[in-house]
Short mmCIF file of C-alpha atoms in Angstrom, two decimals:
data_model
loop_
_atom_site.label_atom_id
_atom_site.label_comp_id
_atom_site.label_asym_id
_atom_site.label_seq_id
_atom_site.Cartn_x
_atom_site.Cartn_y
_atom_site.Cartn_z
CA MET G 1 37.35 149.85 68.74
CA LYS G 2 40.57 149.64 71.16
CA LYS G 3 44.07 150.23 68.79
CA PRO G 4 46.42 147.33 67.78
CA LEU G 5 49.50 147.10 68.99
CA ILE G 6 52.47 146.75 66.83
CA LEU G 7 56.32 146.09 68.38
CA ILE G 8 59.39 146.97 66.34
CA THR G 9 62.29 145.76 66.21
CA ASN G 10 65.75 144.93 63.65
CA ASP G 11 69.34 144.33 63.18
CA ASP G 12 70.82 147.50 62.37
CA GLY G 13 70.69 149.14 65.54
CA TYR G 14 67.34 151.49 66.87
CA THR G 15 68.87 154.34 64.58
CA ALA G 16 68.76 153.30 61.29
CA PRO G 17 67.10 154.95 58.65
CA GLY G 18 65.49 151.69 57.82
CA ILE G 19 63.51 151.31 61.15
CA THR G 20 62.28 154.28 61.73
CA LEU G 21 60.28 154.74 58.24
CA LEU G 22 58.74 151.37 59.58
CA ALA G 23 57.66 152.87 63.36
CA GLU G 24 56.62 156.06 61.04
CA ILE G 25 54.37 153.67 59.16
CA ALA G 26 53.36 151.61 61.70
CA GLN G 27 51.78 154.22 63.79
CA GLU G 28 48.78 154.91 60.77
CA PHE G 29 48.18 150.85 62.41
CA GLY G 30 48.24 150.98 66.00
CA ASP G 31 50.44 151.88 68.88
CA VAL G 32 54.32 150.63 68.19
CA VAL G 33 56.79 149.78 70.67
CA VAL G 34 60.36 150.15 69.44
CA ILE G 35 62.63 147.78 70.65
CA ALA G 36 65.45 147.60 69.37
CA PRO G 37 69.39 146.76 69.16
CA ASP G 38 71.77 149.32 70.91
CA GLY G 39 73.65 148.79 67.26
CA PRO G 40 74.12 146.14 63.95
CA GLN G 41 73.80 143.03 65.05
CA SER G 42 73.62 142.24 61.03
CA GLY G 43 74.34 137.88 60.72
CA GLN G 44 73.09 136.99 64.31
CA SER G 45 69.57 134.47 63.16
CA SER G 46 68.19 133.53 65.58
CA ALA G 47 71.11 134.00 68.25
CA LEU G 48 70.17 135.04 71.38
CA THR G 49 71.90 136.66 74.80
CA VAL G 50 72.44 134.13 77.65
CA THR G 51 75.73 135.25 79.12
CA VAL G 52 74.60 139.02 80.12
CA PRO G 53 72.05 140.70 81.25
CA LEU G 54 70.27 142.81 79.02
CA ARG G 55 69.84 146.32 79.44
CA VAL G 56 66.39 147.69 78.07
CA ILE G 57 66.94 151.74 77.98
CA LEU G 58 63.66 154.02 77.02
CA LYS G 59 65.28 156.37 74.31
CA ASP G 60 61.82 158.70 73.69
CA SER G 61 57.98 158.50 74.37
CA ARG G 62 54.78 160.34 72.94
CA PRO G 63 51.71 159.49 72.30
CA GLY G 64 51.62 155.76 70.90
CA TYR G 65 55.30 155.33 70.35
CA LYS G 66 57.54 154.55 72.54
CA LEU G 67 61.24 153.98 71.93
CA TYR G 68 63.61 151.65 73.61
CA LYS G 69 67.25 149.80 72.57
CA THR G 70 69.20 147.47 73.73
CA ASN G 71 71.82 145.63 74.10
CA GLY G 72 70.38 142.38 72.56
CA LYS G 73 70.04 140.70 69.42
CA PRO G 74 66.80 140.66 67.08
CA ALA G 75 65.14 138.12 69.22
CA ASP G 76 66.06 138.90 72.67
CA CYS G 77 64.67 142.21 71.51
CA ILE G 78 61.04 140.19 70.68
CA LYS G 79 61.56 138.05 73.72
CA VAL G 80 62.48 141.29 76.34
CA GLY G 81 59.56 142.77 74.54
CA LEU G 82 56.82 139.81 74.95
CA ASN G 83 57.93 138.97 78.34
CA LYS G 84 58.88 142.44 80.35
CA ILE G 85 58.54 145.39 78.10
CA LEU G 86 54.92 145.28 76.73
CA GLY G 87 52.80 144.38 79.45
CA GLN G 88 50.21 143.09 77.18
CA LYS G 89 50.50 141.10 74.16
CA PRO G 90 50.54 142.89 70.86
CA ASP G 91 48.79 142.10 67.64
CA LEU G 92 51.57 142.71 65.10
CA ILE G 93 55.25 142.34 65.13
CA LEU G 94 57.31 144.06 62.21
CA SER G 95 60.72 144.08 61.68
CA GLY G 96 62.97 145.57 60.03
CA ILE G 97 63.61 147.64 56.92
CA ASN G 98 66.99 145.76 57.02
CA HIS G 99 69.53 147.72 55.15
CA GLY G 100 70.18 144.28 52.88
CA SER G 101 68.26 141.39 51.24
CA ASN G 102 66.96 138.73 53.33
CA ALA G 103 66.06 136.55 50.49
CA SER G 104 66.85 133.02 49.43
CA LEU G 105 69.27 131.44 52.02
CA ASN G 106 69.64 134.61 53.88
CA VAL G 107 66.21 134.11 55.82
CA ILE G 108 68.88 131.71 57.83
CA TYR G 109 71.17 133.85 58.85
CA SER G 110 69.20 136.99 59.19
CA GLY G 111 68.77 138.85 62.46
CA THR G 112 65.17 140.81 61.13
CA MET G 113 63.55 137.48 60.02
CA GLY G 114 64.81 136.11 63.45
CA ALA G 115 62.63 138.65 65.36
CA ALA G 116 59.58 137.49 62.84
CA LEU G 117 60.47 133.64 63.58
CA GLU G 118 59.53 134.71 67.56
CA GLY G 119 56.54 136.12 66.66
CA ALA G 120 55.19 132.78 64.39
CA ILE G 121 56.49 130.98 67.13
CA VAL G 122 54.45 131.94 69.88
CA GLY G 123 51.12 133.01 67.08
CA ILE G 124 51.54 136.57 66.59
CA PRO G 125 51.47 137.51 63.01
CA ALA G 126 55.21 138.96 62.34
CA ILE G 127 56.42 140.67 58.82
CA GLY G 128 61.26 140.83 58.50
CA PHE G 129 60.83 143.06 55.97
CA SER G 130 64.64 144.35 54.08
CA ILE G 131 65.35 146.09 51.24
CA THR G 132 67.92 144.76 48.48
CA THR G 133 70.79 147.57 48.28
CA HIS G 134 72.48 147.76 51.92
CA SER G 135 73.20 151.17 51.91
CA TRP G 136 72.04 153.69 54.65
CA GLU G 137 71.53 156.47 51.75
CA ALA G 138 68.64 153.65 50.00
CA ASP G 139 64.94 155.00 48.96
CA PHE G 140 62.48 153.66 50.30
CA THR G 141 59.90 155.85 48.82
CA GLU G 142 58.62 153.86 45.86
CA GLY G 143 58.61 150.87 48.38
CA ILE G 144 56.74 152.68 51.22
CA PRO G 145 52.73 151.73 49.27
CA TYR G 146 53.67 148.08 49.04
CA ILE G 147 54.80 147.89 52.95
CA LYS G 148 51.69 148.99 53.54
CA LYS G 149 49.66 147.18 51.58
CA ILE G 150 51.31 143.43 52.73
CA ILE G 151 50.58 144.95 56.42
CA GLU G 152 47.08 145.71 56.04
CA GLU G 153 46.27 142.13 54.42
CA VAL G 154 48.09 140.91 57.25
CA VAL G 155 45.65 143.24 59.45
CA GLU G 156 42.64 141.78 57.95
CA ASN G 157 43.72 137.65 57.06
CA SER G 158 45.89 137.46 59.75
CA LEU G 159 48.27 134.34 59.85
CA PRO G 160 48.29 131.13 60.28
CA GLU G 161 50.39 129.73 63.35
CA GLY G 162 54.13 129.10 62.88
CA VAL G 163 54.37 131.15 59.82
CA CYS G 164 55.67 134.82 59.35
CA LEU G 165 56.09 136.20 55.99
CA ASN G 166 59.91 137.71 54.68
CA VAL G 167 59.34 140.37 52.32
CA ASN G 168 62.35 141.20 50.03
CA LEU G 169 61.55 145.39 47.99
CA PRO G 170 63.48 145.97 45.35
CA GLU G 171 64.68 149.71 45.52
CA ASN G 172 63.87 151.08 42.44
CA ASP G 173 61.19 150.19 39.02
CA ILE G 174 59.01 148.58 41.53
CA SER G 175 56.13 146.06 39.09
CA GLY G 176 54.13 145.04 41.75
CA ILE G 177 54.26 141.91 44.39
CA LYS G 178 55.19 138.45 44.06
CA VAL G 179 54.51 135.48 45.71
CA CYS G 180 57.19 133.27 46.26
CA ARG G 181 59.17 130.15 47.76
CA GLN G 182 62.88 130.04 49.07
CA SER G 183 65.12 130.25 46.35
CA ARG G 184 67.87 127.58 46.45
CA GLY G 185 71.62 128.94 46.21
CA ILE G 186 74.91 129.11 48.01
CA TRP G 187 76.97 131.87 49.76
CA HIS G 188 81.33 130.85 47.64
CA LYS G 189 84.35 132.24 47.90
CA GLU G 190 83.07 133.13 50.99
CA PHE G 191 86.64 134.29 53.60
CA ILE G 192 89.41 136.78 52.80
CA GLU G 193 92.30 135.07 53.64
CA ASN G 194 94.96 137.77 54.97
CA ILE G 195 98.14 138.68 57.16
CA ASP G 196 97.27 140.72 60.26
CA PRO G 197 99.79 143.43 61.62
CA ARG G 198 101.66 141.35 64.35
CA GLY G 199 102.51 138.67 61.47
CA GLN G 200 99.43 135.80 61.59
CA GLU G 201 97.01 134.64 59.19
CA TYR G 202 93.29 135.37 59.57
CA PHE G 203 89.60 134.53 57.46
CA TRP G 204 87.23 137.47 57.30
CA LEU G 205 83.88 136.58 55.94
CA THR G 206 82.23 137.76 52.73
CA GLY G 207 81.28 136.03 49.19
CA LYS G 208 78.97 136.28 46.77
CA TYR G 209 75.85 134.39 46.47
CA LEU G 210 75.11 131.88 43.59
CA ASN G 211 71.81 131.58 42.33
CA THR G 212 71.55 128.14 41.80
CA GLU G 213 68.09 127.63 40.22
CA PRO G 214 68.71 130.53 37.82
CA GLU G 215 65.93 129.24 35.49
CA SER G 216 62.85 128.85 38.02
CA THR G 217 60.60 131.56 38.46
CA ASP G 218 58.37 130.97 41.47
CA THR G 219 61.34 132.19 43.36
CA ASP G 220 61.50 134.68 46.03
CA ILE G 221 65.13 135.70 43.91
CA TRP G 222 63.46 135.67 40.86
CA ALA G 223 60.62 138.11 41.95
CA LEU G 224 63.33 140.65 43.22
CA ASP G 225 65.17 140.27 40.02
CA ASN G 226 62.41 140.79 38.20
CA GLY G 227 61.26 144.10 39.57
CA TYR G 228 59.18 141.96 42.60
CA VAL G 229 58.98 143.26 45.91
CA SER G 230 59.09 139.74 47.16
CA ILE G 231 56.45 137.25 50.14
CA VAL G 232 57.99 134.35 51.30
CA PRO G 233 55.80 132.59 54.14
CA THR G 234 58.25 131.48 56.37
CA ARG G 235 57.61 128.65 59.24
CA CYS G 236 59.09 127.86 62.09
CA ASP G 237 58.50 124.39 62.75
CA LEU G 238 61.54 122.53 60.37
CA THR G 239 60.65 119.37 59.89
CA ASP G 240 61.29 118.55 56.61
CA TYR G 241 57.91 115.97 56.41
CA ALA G 242 58.83 114.23 52.69
CA TYR G 243 61.91 112.93 53.95
CA LEU G 244 60.93 112.21 57.62
CA GLU G 245 58.39 109.19 55.90
CA GLU G 246 61.17 107.56 53.58
CA LEU G 247 63.48 107.53 56.99
CA ASN G 248 61.29 105.97 58.70
CA LYS G 249 61.02 103.63 56.72
CA ASN G 250 65.37 102.72 57.01
CA TYR G 251 64.14 102.82 61.20
CA GLU G 252 61.23 100.68 60.94
CA ASN G 253 62.09 97.40 63.03
CA GLU G 254 63.93 100.27 65.80
CA GLY G 255 60.37 101.63 67.91
CA MET V 1 88.78 103.19 48.71
CA LYS V 2 89.93 105.83 49.91
CA LYS V 3 88.32 106.89 53.58
CA PRO V 4 86.02 109.20 54.05
CA LEU V 5 87.12 112.80 55.57
CA ILE V 6 84.41 113.98 58.37
CA LEU V 7 84.24 117.81 59.26
CA ILE V 8 83.32 118.17 63.33
CA THR V 9 81.94 120.93 65.45
CA ASN V 10 80.12 122.18 68.28
CA ASP V 11 78.25 124.93 70.43
CA ASP V 12 79.89 124.36 73.56
CA GLY V 13 83.23 124.24 72.67
CA TYR V 14 85.97 122.03 71.35
CA THR V 15 86.94 121.18 74.83
CA ALA V 16 83.94 119.74 76.20
CA PRO V 17 83.05 116.22 76.96
CA GLY V 18 80.75 115.53 74.47
CA ILE V 19 83.04 116.53 70.87
CA THR V 20 85.51 114.71 72.50
CA LEU V 21 83.75 111.55 72.76
CA LEU V 22 81.89 112.28 68.99
CA ALA V 23 85.17 112.72 67.41
CA GLU V 24 86.22 109.73 68.26
CA ILE V 25 83.61 107.83 67.35
CA ALA V 26 83.95 109.34 63.45
CA GLN V 27 87.42 108.11 63.15
CA GLU V 28 85.83 104.64 63.20
CA PHE V 29 84.69 106.55 60.23
CA GLY V 30 86.98 107.92 58.57
CA ASP V 31 89.36 110.48 59.04
CA VAL V 32 88.56 113.70 61.26
CA VAL V 33 89.77 117.11 61.22
CA VAL V 34 86.98 118.73 64.71
CA ILE V 35 87.20 123.29 64.17
CA ALA V 36 85.16 124.23 67.08
CA PRO V 37 84.30 127.53 68.76
CA ASP V 38 87.48 128.36 71.30
CA GLY V 39 84.32 128.99 74.03
CA PRO V 40 80.76 128.23 75.16
CA GLN V 41 78.30 129.33 71.49
CA SER V 42 75.04 128.18 73.21
CA GLY V 43 71.82 129.57 72.11
CA GLN V 44 74.00 130.82 68.47
CA SER V 45 71.56 129.74 65.84
CA SER V 46 72.72 130.27 62.71
CA ALA V 47 74.59 133.77 63.62
CA LEU V 48 77.88 134.55 62.08
CA THR V 49 81.07 136.19 62.79
CA VAL V 50 80.84 139.50 60.47
CA THR V 51 82.81 143.12 62.49
CA VAL V 52 85.41 141.03 63.18
CA PRO V 53 88.67 138.22 61.66
CA LEU V 54 88.63 134.70 61.70
CA ARG V 55 91.61 132.81 63.49
CA VAL V 56 92.08 129.11 63.45
CA ILE V 57 94.35 128.12 65.44
CA LEU V 58 95.77 123.89 65.24
CA LYS V 59 95.74 122.29 68.91
CA ASP V 60 96.73 118.86 68.15
CA SER V 61 97.66 116.76 64.41
CA ARG V 62 97.82 113.44 64.51
CA PRO V 63 97.39 110.83 61.60
CA GLY V 64 93.69 110.72 60.85
CA TYR V 65 92.63 113.80 63.77
CA LYS V 66 92.95 117.42 63.47
CA LEU V 67 91.89 119.56 65.63
CA TYR V 68 91.46 123.76 65.50
CA LYS V 69 90.00 126.71 67.92
CA THR V 70 88.19 129.40 66.22
CA ASN V 71 87.11 132.32 67.60
CA GLY V 72 84.02 131.29 65.49
CA LYS V 73 80.55 130.42 66.02
CA PRO V 74 79.59 127.03 65.00
CA ALA V 75 78.16 128.36 61.62
CA ASP V 76 81.25 129.82 61.01
CA CYS V 77 83.39 126.93 62.05
CA ILE V 78 81.95 124.50 59.33
CA LYS V 79 82.48 127.88 56.81
CA VAL V 80 86.02 128.33 57.29
CA GLY V 81 86.47 124.13 57.35
CA LEU V 82 84.57 123.90 53.95
CA ASN V 83 86.49 126.59 52.26
CA LYS V 84 89.88 127.50 53.46
CA ILE V 85 90.46 124.64 55.88
CA LEU V 86 90.23 121.39 54.92
CA GLY V 87 90.91 121.73 50.69
CA GLN V 88 88.03 119.04 49.81
CA LYS V 89 84.61 118.87 50.12
CA PRO V 90 84.08 117.15 53.28
CA ASP V 91 81.51 113.69 52.76
CA LEU V 92 80.29 114.68 56.58
CA ILE V 93 79.65 116.93 58.67
CA LEU V 94 79.10 116.25 62.21
CA SER V 95 77.58 118.69 65.40
CA GLY V 96 77.49 117.88 68.71
CA ILE V 97 77.20 116.09 70.41
CA ASN V 98 75.61 118.89 72.31
CA HIS V 99 75.24 119.02 76.24
CA GLY V 100 71.53 120.01 76.73
CA SER V 101 67.87 119.31 74.28
CA ASN V 102 67.54 120.82 70.63
CA ALA V 103 64.52 119.00 70.45
CA SER V 104 61.34 120.67 69.88
CA LEU V 105 61.69 124.01 68.89
CA ASN V 106 65.25 124.80 70.53
CA VAL V 107 66.29 123.62 67.13
CA ILE V 108 65.86 127.34 66.26
CA TYR V 109 68.51 128.70 68.43
CA SER V 110 71.39 125.80 68.28
CA GLY V 111 74.56 126.54 67.47
CA THR V 112 75.23 122.73 66.61
CA MET V 113 71.73 122.90 64.37
CA GLY V 114 73.14 125.85 62.87
CA ALA V 115 76.07 124.27 62.05
CA ALA V 116 74.15 121.23 60.59
CA LEU V 117 72.55 123.48 58.64
CA GLU V 118 75.80 124.23 56.88
CA GLY V 119 75.57 120.96 55.65
CA ALA V 120 72.34 121.34 54.07
CA ILE V 121 72.33 124.41 52.26
CA VAL V 122 75.88 123.26 50.26
CA GLY V 123 74.76 119.49 49.80
CA ILE V 124 76.80 117.49 52.76
CA PRO V 125 75.18 115.20 54.87
CA ALA V 126 74.63 116.45 58.23
CA ILE V 127 73.28 115.02 61.56
CA GLY V 128 73.74 117.44 65.07
CA PHE V 129 74.03 115.03 68.09
CA SER V 130 72.55 116.99 71.60
CA ILE V 131 71.96 114.65 75.14
CA THR V 132 69.13 115.84 76.88
CA THR V 133 71.13 116.73 80.42
CA HIS V 134 73.38 119.90 79.88
CA SER V 135 76.15 118.20 83.06
CA TRP V 136 79.37 118.17 81.26
CA GLU V 137 79.36 114.45 83.21
CA ALA V 138 77.12 113.00 81.09
CA ASP V 139 76.96 109.81 80.95
CA PHE V 140 76.90 108.73 76.62
CA THR V 141 77.15 104.90 77.38
CA GLU V 142 74.35 104.50 76.60
CA GLY V 143 73.67 106.11 73.82
CA ILE V 144 77.04 105.00 71.78
CA PRO V 145 76.02 102.43 70.30
CA TYR V 146 72.20 104.77 68.29
CA ILE V 147 75.00 107.72 67.73
CA LYS V 148 77.34 104.64 65.39
CA LYS V 149 73.53 103.58 63.60
CA ILE V 150 73.45 106.63 63.16
CA ILE V 151 76.20 108.06 61.83
CA GLU V 152 75.97 104.29 59.78
CA GLU V 153 72.64 105.04 58.16
CA VAL V 154 73.96 108.47 56.43
CA VAL V 155 76.90 106.76 55.26
CA GLU V 156 75.12 104.57 53.16
CA ASN V 157 71.61 106.23 52.26
CA SER V 158 73.46 109.90 52.91
CA LEU V 159 71.11 112.63 52.98
CA PRO V 160 68.53 114.62 50.20
CA GLU V 161 70.00 118.37 49.51
CA GLY V 162 68.74 120.81 51.36
CA VAL V 163 67.93 118.09 55.20
CA CYS V 164 70.24 117.60 58.31
CA LEU V 165 69.40 115.19 60.98
CA ASN V 166 68.59 116.79 64.16
CA VAL V 167 69.50 113.88 66.83
CA ASN V 168 68.43 113.69 70.35
CA LEU V 169 69.74 111.45 73.27
CA PRO V 170 68.53 110.55 76.33
CA GLU V 171 70.65 110.52 79.43
CA ASN V 172 69.76 106.85 80.61
CA ASP V 173 67.29 103.84 79.99
CA ILE V 174 66.87 103.87 76.15
CA SER V 175 64.32 102.26 74.27
CA GLY V 176 65.40 101.98 70.51
CA ILE V 177 64.92 105.33 68.14
CA LYS V 178 61.85 106.92 66.02
CA VAL V 179 62.30 109.62 63.19
CA CYS V 180 59.94 112.12 64.49
CA ARG V 181 58.53 116.17 63.43
CA GLN V 182 59.00 118.55 65.52
CA SER V 183 57.40 119.16 68.74
CA ARG V 184 55.41 122.79 69.21
CA GLY V 185 55.81 123.87 71.93
CA ILE V 186 56.57 127.81 73.71
CA TRP V 187 58.80 129.14 76.12
CA HIS V 188 57.62 131.06 79.06
CA LYS V 189 58.34 133.41 82.00
CA GLU V 190 61.68 133.90 80.28
CA PHE V 191 63.63 136.30 82.11
CA ILE V 192 64.97 136.86 85.33
CA GLU V 193 64.05 141.22 86.07
CA ASN V 194 67.11 142.01 89.02
CA ILE V 195 68.83 145.35 90.43
CA ASP V 196 72.27 145.04 89.80
CA PRO V 197 74.74 146.37 92.23
CA ARG V 198 74.30 150.26 90.81
CA GLY V 199 70.91 149.96 90.67
CA GLN V 200 70.49 149.14 87.89
CA GLU V 201 67.43 147.05 85.83
CA TYR V 202 68.09 143.75 84.25
CA PHE V 203 66.81 141.11 82.17
CA TRP V 204 68.42 137.85 81.84
CA LEU V 205 67.45 134.85 79.92
CA THR V 206 65.87 131.84 81.55
CA GLY V 207 62.81 130.02 80.87
CA LYS V 208 60.69 126.96 81.21
CA TYR V 209 59.62 124.93 78.32
CA LEU V 210 56.51 123.87 78.05
CA ASN V 211 55.22 120.79 75.58
CA THR V 212 51.90 122.77 73.66
CA GLU V 213 51.29 119.11 72.35
CA PRO V 214 51.64 116.92 75.03
CA GLU V 215 48.90 114.96 73.42
CA SER V 216 51.25 113.89 70.26
CA THR V 217 53.20 111.00 70.26
CA ASP V 218 54.87 111.75 66.00
CA THR V 219 56.60 114.40 68.27
CA ASP V 220 61.09 114.93 69.52
CA ILE V 221 59.70 115.44 72.61
CA TRP V 222 57.60 112.75 73.09
CA ALA V 223 59.65 109.90 71.64
CA LEU V 224 62.32 111.26 74.46
CA ASP V 225 60.19 111.34 76.95
CA ASN V 226 59.79 107.64 76.32
CA GLY V 227 62.96 106.87 76.28
CA TYR V 228 63.36 106.94 72.52
CA VAL V 229 66.31 108.87 70.64
CA SER V 230 64.82 111.42 67.79
CA ILE V 231 65.70 111.84 64.78
CA VAL V 232 63.93 114.75 63.24
CA PRO V 233 64.83 115.27 59.44
CA THR V 234 65.19 119.20 59.56
CA ARG V 235 65.22 121.77 56.03
CA CYS V 236 66.62 124.31 55.43
CA ASP V 237 64.12 125.98 52.74
CA LEU V 238 61.96 127.91 55.92
CA THR V 239 59.39 127.89 52.82
CA ASP V 240 55.07 127.71 54.52
CA TYR V 241 54.73 126.21 50.86
CA ALA V 242 50.86 125.54 52.45
CA TYR V 243 50.17 129.02 53.17
CA LEU V 244 51.90 129.67 50.07
CA GLU V 245 49.64 129.11 47.59
CA GLU V 246 46.43 130.19 50.19
CA LEU V 247 48.64 133.81 50.30
CA ASN V 248 48.88 133.66 46.61
CA LYS V 249 44.89 134.43 46.16
CA ASN V 250 45.26 137.14 48.13
CA TYR V 251 47.48 139.06 46.34
CA GLU V 252 46.56 137.58 42.38
CA ASN V 253 45.67 140.57 40.61
CA GLU V 254 49.17 142.11 42.27
CA GLY V 255 51.28 140.41 39.82
#
């Protein structure tokens, strides 16, 4: 049987410990091609590089493993891999392991998940992995068996078209896995305001996350706060079907 | 009664004809503050500016109208407006009018819709408007009454928390309004491949859109192809609830 082909990217850049470990784990499941940004691309969502060309540079190659860096964002990496580099459709797309949580509404801003959504769009099973600490010294030891288990489950059962997985891992004291929904929440106090050395005002993005439904036990934030690895099935169809029906009534004489 | 406060941004930049017209229309509904990128930010999705500070520069001010430009992306514009510039919660967020369609899966990559989703996240009614032509000479004449009608409907009925509207307009021969779902589709032939003057290979994003469900009549692509203004209620909760149930079974002994 032919070995599966696995395409990997991230948003912390190709030298991050998280992607290095993910590529090692993935090699137990198949041949691996890493195409990752040449530097940090956090908060890039599904952004695409449109005004400059992409360069794709081979950094490492050995049997069953290739590593490319690009000047692109995470979604660009998947697109250029699928269209130009791989030469065949991969069996699985992995993104991460991101240094920092992509739970709750962070999924909206996450380059890690922007890359995973590319898989959902074209019908290739895709998983985005993140660990809740931003530190590059993050200890992934406890998480490794869970990452392997989740990859195994996807290899075995695949994923529906249009759906990828958003997986977040606590660093320590992991109690198990919870399949959950994206928690509602908001960011507040989102900017530092200051004066630069030339006397000009500036604003710099920061922010505190507020869980607006701390009592709910079916959310990814609850799972992580209680020591579980969270898995949120995440879709690329953003239609709100419930409100579609209601809104239709307001326009029913317009057709 | 106090006049509504309306915050407006776009992804084509503050000088684009589309945002200029949208700000004019909005002034019929309330006081308007435009905070928009200082240049094109197409394909920026919900990307945020994290590595450099934001500058917000007042370009125009008269009773009931203020215009600021920033070095940020569309989502940054809304965030800095809500957190730092407005000083009060706006009643409505508008984004656009984008020069180019944001129907189907373009919603994923759209900076216009990234800005509208900011409204959905914080519970402020938000509408992203786009016209199907990329031309800066787009003729909005036929679309204006539809834009006003949709703004009126949202002012009257508001929107559920977590939901914004993705509105796309044909340029001519408009037949009416259809409330629809996001069409499934893919982009293919996504890159031009070439050699630069220094002999180095590059890839440049382009692509052809393929409607993968041309027979469906309830999609935004069908509506636009048949002369209708399309409205897709668009949510910031990306959870796939149907697959959540199924996936739960595969992990039910893990908790």
